[in-house]
């Protein structure tokens, strides 16, 4: 089964209620909105500021890797450009398809929480990150491998940030 066939299969799930839900969920990931809002809230509170700083660092690393390096190098066209018969429910993204930036930033946040063993927030953020990732395929703007790569890059960004923060030199962040 090809990636387009998988995406075409998701098109069979469409209905007005699910369409509205997926549009809303994907909008939470636009420019990393929901994650940046969470980071901003964490930065405002003295007790959570170090976590907010760590998440901000991880997001910057992810953005450099995902949007600054990999997207322009791979330069993969989006599924709707290959199959123009699909009507998009959202505005056409202007950048490349691989990897999914929405997914990458989402899994960056999730992975920082995971590697710091912050179970309190982990399940909720993982569910949201997974829904955002799925919404990108449902809305026909990313291939499954774009989403998978985004999750891997996000997880790597979170892991490398936590490892850096746990080094002797930077222990104050943990």
PDB file of N, CA, C and O in Angstrom, residues 10 13 24 26-27 31 37 47 65 72 80 90 93 95 100 104 110 116 127 136 143 145 147 155 171:
ATOM      1  N   UNK A  10      -7.908   7.607   4.550  1.00  0.00           N
ATOM      2  CA  UNK A  10      -8.354   8.566   5.577  1.00  0.00           C
ATOM      3  C   UNK A  10      -9.464   9.466   5.044  1.00  0.00           C
ATOM      4  O   UNK A  10     -10.307   9.935   5.812  1.00  0.00           O
ATOM      5  N   UNK A  13     -12.988   8.688   5.952  1.00  0.00           N
ATOM      6  CA  UNK A  13     -13.447   8.973   7.314  1.00  0.00           C
ATOM      7  C   UNK A  13     -14.134  10.335   7.427  1.00  0.00           C
ATOM      8  O   UNK A  13     -14.773  10.616   8.432  1.00  0.00           O
ATOM      9  N   UNK A  24      -9.568  22.074  13.910  1.00  0.00           N
ATOM     10  CA  UNK A  24      -9.238  22.711  15.190  1.00  0.00           C
ATOM     11  C   UNK A  24      -7.938  22.149  15.758  1.00  0.00           C
ATOM     12  O   UNK A  24      -7.051  22.899  16.166  1.00  0.00           O
ATOM     13  N   UNK A  26      -5.427  20.613  14.234  1.00  0.00           N
ATOM     14  CA  UNK A  26      -4.251  21.007  13.462  1.00  0.00           C
ATOM     15  C   UNK A  26      -3.913  22.480  13.698  1.00  0.00           C
ATOM     16  O   UNK A  26      -2.748  22.859  13.714  1.00  0.00           O
ATOM     17  N   UNK A  27      -4.940  23.323  13.916  1.00  0.00           N
ATOM     18  CA  UNK A  27      -4.681  24.750  14.161  1.00  0.00           C
ATOM     19  C   UNK A  27      -3.927  24.967  15.470  1.00  0.00           C
ATOM     20  O   UNK A  27      -3.185  25.939  15.594  1.00  0.00           O
ATOM     21  N   UNK A  31       2.361  26.949  13.729  1.00  0.00           N
ATOM     22  CA  UNK A  31       3.501  27.690  14.277  1.00  0.00           C
ATOM     23  C   UNK A  31       3.789  27.234  15.715  1.00  0.00           C
ATOM     24  O   UNK A  31       4.307  27.998  16.521  1.00  0.00           O
ATOM     25  N   UNK A  37       2.456  28.430  23.756  1.00  0.00           N
ATOM     26  CA  UNK A  37       1.607  28.980  24.821  1.00  0.00           C
ATOM     27  C   UNK A  37       1.908  28.280  26.141  1.00  0.00           C
ATOM     28  O   UNK A  37       2.017  28.942  27.199  1.00  0.00           O
ATOM     29  N   UNK A  47       8.413  28.403  39.773  1.00  0.00           N
ATOM     30  CA  UNK A  47       8.558  26.968  40.020  1.00  0.00           C
ATOM     31  C   UNK A  47       8.745  26.160  38.738  1.00  0.00           C
ATOM     32  O   UNK A  47       9.357  25.096  38.759  1.00  0.00           O
ATOM     33  N   UNK A  65      16.643  22.046  13.104  1.00  0.00           N
ATOM     34  CA  UNK A  65      16.777  20.759  12.400  1.00  0.00           C
ATOM     35  C   UNK A  65      15.684  20.568  11.352  1.00  0.00           C
ATOM     36  O   UNK A  65      15.965  20.279  10.188  1.00  0.00           O
ATOM     37  N   UNK A  72      14.249  22.101   3.649  1.00  0.00           N
ATOM     38  CA  UNK A  72      14.793  22.622   2.385  1.00  0.00           C
ATOM     39  C   UNK A  72      15.694  21.638   1.639  1.00  0.00           C
ATOM     40  O   UNK A  72      15.752  21.655   0.421  1.00  0.00           O
ATOM     41  N   UNK A  80      -1.282  16.845  -1.564  1.00  0.00           N
ATOM     42  CA  UNK A  80      -2.316  17.506  -2.363  1.00  0.00           C
ATOM     43  C   UNK A  80      -1.769  18.043  -3.672  1.00  0.00           C
ATOM     44  O   UNK A  80      -2.528  18.293  -4.606  1.00  0.00           O
ATOM     45  N   UNK A  90      -8.139  23.162   4.749  1.00  0.00           N
ATOM     46  CA  UNK A  90      -7.351  24.237   5.354  1.00  0.00           C
ATOM     47  C   UNK A  90      -6.563  24.929   4.243  1.00  0.00           C
ATOM     48  O   UNK A  90      -6.499  24.430   3.120  1.00  0.00           O
ATOM     49  N   UNK A  93      -0.375  24.785   2.925  1.00  0.00           N
ATOM     50  CA  UNK A  93       0.902  25.156   3.536  1.00  0.00           C
ATOM     51  C   UNK A  93       1.877  25.591   2.445  1.00  0.00           C
ATOM     52  O   UNK A  93       1.861  25.047   1.337  1.00  0.00           O
ATOM     53  N   UNK A  95       5.307  25.663   2.774  1.00  0.00           N
ATOM     54  CA  UNK A  95       6.630  25.052   2.812  1.00  0.00           C
ATOM     55  C   UNK A  95       6.549  23.604   2.335  1.00  0.00           C
ATOM     56  O   UNK A  95       5.515  23.148   1.865  1.00  0.00           O
ATOM     57  N   UNK A 100       7.091  16.591   8.941  1.00  0.00           N
ATOM     58  CA  UNK A 100       5.958  17.364   9.457  1.00  0.00           C
ATOM     59  C   UNK A 100       6.423  18.225  10.633  1.00  0.00           C
ATOM     60  O   UNK A 100       6.789  17.709  11.691  1.00  0.00           O
ATOM     61  N   UNK A 104       6.767  17.378  14.581  1.00  0.00           N
ATOM     62  CA  UNK A 104       8.101  17.491  15.187  1.00  0.00           C
ATOM     63  C   UNK A 104       8.069  18.338  16.455  1.00  0.00           C
ATOM     64  O   UNK A 104       8.599  17.931  17.492  1.00  0.00           O
ATOM     65  N   UNK A 110       6.740  16.506  24.041  1.00  0.00           N
ATOM     66  CA  UNK A 110       6.427  15.220  24.673  1.00  0.00           C
ATOM     67  C   UNK A 110       7.707  14.509  25.107  1.00  0.00           C
ATOM     68  O   UNK A 110       7.792  13.971  26.218  1.00  0.00           O
ATOM     69  N   UNK A 116      12.470  13.486  31.097  1.00  0.00           N
ATOM     70  CA  UNK A 116      12.560  14.033  32.453  1.00  0.00           C
ATOM     71  C   UNK A 116      11.675  13.249  33.434  1.00  0.00           C
ATOM     72  O   UNK A 116      11.603  13.581  34.605  1.00  0.00           O
ATOM     73  N   UNK A 127      -1.185  12.407  23.868  1.00  0.00           N
ATOM     74  CA  UNK A 127      -2.456  12.293  23.138  1.00  0.00           C
ATOM     75  C   UNK A 127      -2.629  13.486  22.199  1.00  0.00           C
ATOM     76  O   UNK A 127      -2.974  13.315  21.022  1.00  0.00           O
ATOM     77  N   UNK A 136      -2.673  15.975  10.433  1.00  0.00           N
ATOM     78  CA  UNK A 136      -1.912  16.393   9.260  1.00  0.00           C
ATOM     79  C   UNK A 136      -2.125  15.421   8.092  1.00  0.00           C
ATOM     80  O   UNK A 136      -2.163  15.834   6.936  1.00  0.00           O
ATOM     81  N   UNK A 143       2.370  13.197   4.233  1.00  0.00           N
ATOM     82  CA  UNK A 143       2.436  11.750   4.063  1.00  0.00           C
ATOM     83  C   UNK A 143       2.703  11.094   5.427  1.00  0.00           C
ATOM     84  O   UNK A 143       3.265  11.740   6.321  1.00  0.00           O
ATOM     85  N   UNK A 145       5.078   9.082   6.182  1.00  0.00           N
ATOM     86  CA  UNK A 145       6.514   9.146   6.498  1.00  0.00           C
ATOM     87  C   UNK A 145       6.937  10.547   6.934  1.00  0.00           C
ATOM     88  O   UNK A 145       7.900  10.696   7.687  1.00  0.00           O
ATOM     89  N   UNK A 147       5.100  12.424   8.864  1.00  0.00           N
ATOM     90  CA  UNK A 147       4.676  12.433  10.258  1.00  0.00           C
ATOM     91  C   UNK A 147       5.628  11.583  11.102  1.00  0.00           C
ATOM     92  O   UNK A 147       6.054  11.996  12.187  1.00  0.00           O
ATOM     93  N   UNK A 155      11.538  13.766  18.832  1.00  0.00           N
ATOM     94  CA  UNK A 155      12.041  12.959  19.941  1.00  0.00           C
ATOM     95  C   UNK A 155      13.544  13.154  20.101  1.00  0.00           C
ATOM     96  O   UNK A 155      14.046  13.301  21.222  1.00  0.00           O
ATOM     97  N   UNK A 171      23.479  21.433  34.875  1.00  0.00           N
ATOM     98  CA  UNK A 171      22.543  20.756  35.775  1.00  0.00           C
ATOM     99  C   UNK A 171      21.428  21.652  36.308  1.00  0.00           C
ATOM    100  O   UNK A 171      20.405  21.171  36.709  1.00  0.00           O
TER     101      UNK A 171
END
